[in-house]
């Protein structure tokens, strides 16, 4: 090998071209994929007119329905139900008291009909009056042992493969990726690093009130009843500001609770992109649009990137087999 | 140059030894420096018994009095006074109304005697009922134009050089450094990246209530009166949990408001270090200990690393001349 060629190889450039690898292999070759790839290339190209400095390359992803299956129930509610059952022996009165009764009897129809407010006591009972470490351990147990009723797989097997690839591609282009979810911040932290590759400090979510209490020799975080913040709708941009202190330039969501976050992302001074995931694949996932009436209207009017799970996802879940090419 | 030597040089290793560079040149060769260097080496050494995985290498620094001068007034209060004066023409009633009157008359003794509660209306008046972008612009103007009364230098020239070196050393060893301050989160974000090299999303501080409001075509963050969180004492660990979701292993503070954060840091499962900065240098900075009675007692009893500005700092401010070696 001559010295010039050796130098080329050492510096991974010039004469030897690396093979072209598709960074989004689980995406079909559709317009959505093209627009996403072009956007990331544009803002990362230092020589181009749409270059965005690394510090401002902030991407935000909703969680339920955007990164992971949310039907028939969001995963965290399955955790709550499971934990209520775990705790039931110590709370004998629950068997006659709603909404606990419905959980203990597996009466899903009753739970659905109660709405979020009716189910709310479950949230406090299952997630507060407990030290943070014990809560984290309960989340871990559930994620290891729980199974999705329809798919029979672990919940974390029902993360969307195309979205994991998109997160990795953004990180490779020096974006900093944050999860911005209506779900509980500490629940999502139970798997954000191992599954999404998103560090715990880049998770923003709903949070409960806390206290600092002595536990033996240690000061520990104690979870109190009641929400400190419900991270949906207008509160998503407000919590983005609190945690990140910047307007994102890239946002992905799937429901009306993401509308303000998507708008907020598009209204900064940099080139930006908003993506709306549509659940239109009854065969491989679920088909529903009842929770995205407003955002779909707005997305259509404003030419946002619409991602159809049926059309644009070549593979849906990380646990699905990789199709032979 | 022979090929082997060329390869060595290219890979910065083997035959050519890099010169030994002191990573903390502004620190005197005292016990504090030795303990800090040894700790960082221990937890970063993958082969050693005290190795801490990169994800858990979280370091937290208080701001006022730990990273930057805080006497005779903390910098943010100078900003408030300045802004009240800027706003006075539109608020003629202030000239007869405390605490505004004292600000407009530069009556520092009166302001001191009011205590934080008495001065509190200044906080709301100067920092709320304003869109976030306008607030950020006001902070920027102040930092560019303001001068410290005693030193005659810009405030950001009064950052402690040894602490900047310590932050850089931690980052070089794959720590993630966060600021955890009783000061306003958005005020500190006005200089955290450019001065400390700490990204805006790694600043935790006191925060005001916010809203999301329409501003022309855009949704913008609007600052409302009242605190959402006062980030001192027990609230420091609670906000560390909210923003980081991990117990730090390295913490630096200087006052009683840092005691819980320092304790919380030392009580996790990993090797950890707490550092208390002591303001004992009347000549080069200020000498005071009135705000650190409890924490000094605790630090002495528990053999925490005590940093004496007089003994351990070779150079104090980033704007001080580098001593000839």
Coordinates of C-alpha atoms in Angstrom, one line a residue, chain B residues 134-265:
Chain B
X134 CA -37.9 39.8 25.6
X135 CA -36.7 38.7 29.0
X136 CA -33.7 36.9 27.4
X137 CA -32.8 40.0 25.5
X138 CA -32.9 42.1 28.7
X139 CA -30.6 39.6 30.4
X140 CA -28.2 39.8 27.4
X141 CA -28.2 43.6 27.5
X142 CA -27.4 43.7 31.2
X143 CA -24.6 41.1 31.0
X144 CA -23.0 43.1 28.1
X145 CA -23.3 46.5 29.8
X146 CA -23.3 45.9 33.6
X147 CA -20.2 46.3 35.7
X148 CA -19.5 45.0 39.2
X149 CA -19.4 48.0 41.6
X150 CA -16.2 46.9 43.5
X151 CA -14.2 45.3 40.7
X152 CA -15.3 47.5 37.8
X153 CA -15.4 44.5 35.5
X154 CA -18.2 42.8 33.6
X155 CA -20.0 40.2 35.8
X156 CA -19.0 37.4 33.6
X157 CA -15.3 38.3 34.1
X158 CA -15.9 37.4 37.7
X159 CA -16.4 33.7 37.2
X160 CA -13.9 31.6 39.1
X161 CA -11.1 30.3 36.9
X162 CA -10.5 27.2 39.0
X163 CA -14.1 26.1 38.6
X164 CA -14.1 26.5 34.8
X165 CA -11.1 24.2 34.7
X166 CA -12.8 21.7 37.0
X167 CA -15.9 21.7 34.7
X168 CA -13.7 21.1 31.7
X169 CA -11.8 18.3 33.4
X170 CA -15.1 16.6 34.4
X171 CA -16.4 16.9 30.9
X172 CA -13.1 15.5 29.5
X173 CA -13.7 12.5 31.8
X174 CA -17.2 12.0 30.4
X175 CA -19.1 13.5 33.3
X176 CA -22.3 15.4 32.4
X177 CA -22.2 18.7 34.3
X178 CA -25.3 20.5 35.5
X179 CA -25.8 23.9 37.2
X180 CA -28.2 23.6 40.1
X181 CA -28.9 27.1 41.4
X182 CA -31.2 29.1 43.5
X183 CA -31.0 31.7 40.8
X184 CA -33.4 31.9 37.9
X185 CA -33.0 29.1 35.4
X186 CA -33.5 31.5 32.4
X187 CA -31.1 34.1 33.9
X188 CA -28.3 31.5 34.1
X189 CA -29.1 30.1 30.7
X190 CA -28.2 33.6 29.4
X191 CA -24.5 32.7 29.9
X192 CA -24.2 29.0 30.8
X193 CA -23.1 27.9 27.3
X194 CA -20.8 30.7 26.4
X195 CA -19.1 31.0 29.8
X196 CA -19.3 27.6 31.5
X197 CA -19.7 25.4 28.5
X198 CA -22.9 24.0 30.1
X199 CA -25.8 23.6 27.6
X200 CA -29.0 25.3 28.4
X201 CA -30.8 22.0 29.0
X202 CA -28.3 21.3 31.8
X203 CA -29.3 24.3 33.9
X204 CA -31.6 23.8 36.8
X205 CA -32.8 26.8 38.8
X206 CA -35.7 28.6 40.3
X207 CA -38.4 29.1 37.8
X208 CA -41.4 31.4 37.4
X209 CA -44.9 30.3 36.4
X210 CA -45.4 30.4 32.6
X211 CA -48.1 30.3 30.0
X212 CA -48.1 29.6 26.3
X213 CA -49.5 32.6 24.5
X214 CA -50.1 33.7 20.9
X215 CA -47.7 36.4 19.9
X216 CA -48.5 37.5 16.4
X217 CA -48.2 34.4 14.3
X218 CA -46.3 32.5 16.9
X219 CA -46.9 30.6 20.1
X220 CA -44.5 31.9 22.7
X221 CA -43.6 31.3 26.3
X222 CA -45.0 34.0 28.5
X223 CA -43.6 34.6 32.0
X224 CA -46.2 35.0 34.7
X225 CA -45.9 36.4 38.3
X226 CA -45.0 34.0 41.0
X227 CA -42.5 31.2 41.4
X228 CA -43.2 27.7 40.0
X229 CA -40.2 26.5 42.0
X230 CA -37.7 28.0 44.4
X231 CA -34.6 25.9 43.9
X232 CA -32.9 26.0 47.3
X233 CA -32.3 23.5 50.1
X234 CA -34.6 20.5 49.9
X235 CA -35.8 21.6 46.5
X236 CA -32.4 21.1 44.9
X237 CA -32.5 17.3 45.2
X238 CA -36.1 17.3 44.2
X239 CA -35.4 19.4 41.0
X240 CA -32.3 17.3 40.3
X241 CA -34.6 14.3 40.2
X242 CA -37.1 16.1 38.0
X243 CA -34.5 17.3 35.5
X244 CA -31.8 14.6 35.7
X245 CA -33.5 11.5 37.1
X246 CA -30.3 10.4 38.7
X247 CA -28.4 11.0 41.9
X248 CA -25.2 12.9 41.2
X249 CA -21.8 11.6 42.2
X250 CA -20.0 14.9 42.4
X251 CA -21.4 18.2 43.8
X252 CA -20.0 21.6 44.6
X253 CA -21.6 24.2 46.7
X254 CA -20.8 27.1 49.1
X255 CA -23.8 27.8 51.3
X256 CA -26.5 26.3 53.6
X257 CA -28.8 26.2 50.6
X258 CA -26.6 23.5 49.1
X259 CA -26.5 21.2 52.1
X260 CA -29.2 18.9 51.0
X261 CA -27.8 18.7 47.5
X262 CA -24.4 17.8 48.9
X263 CA -25.8 15.2 51.2
X264 CA -28.0 13.7 48.5
X265 CA -25.0 13.3 46.3

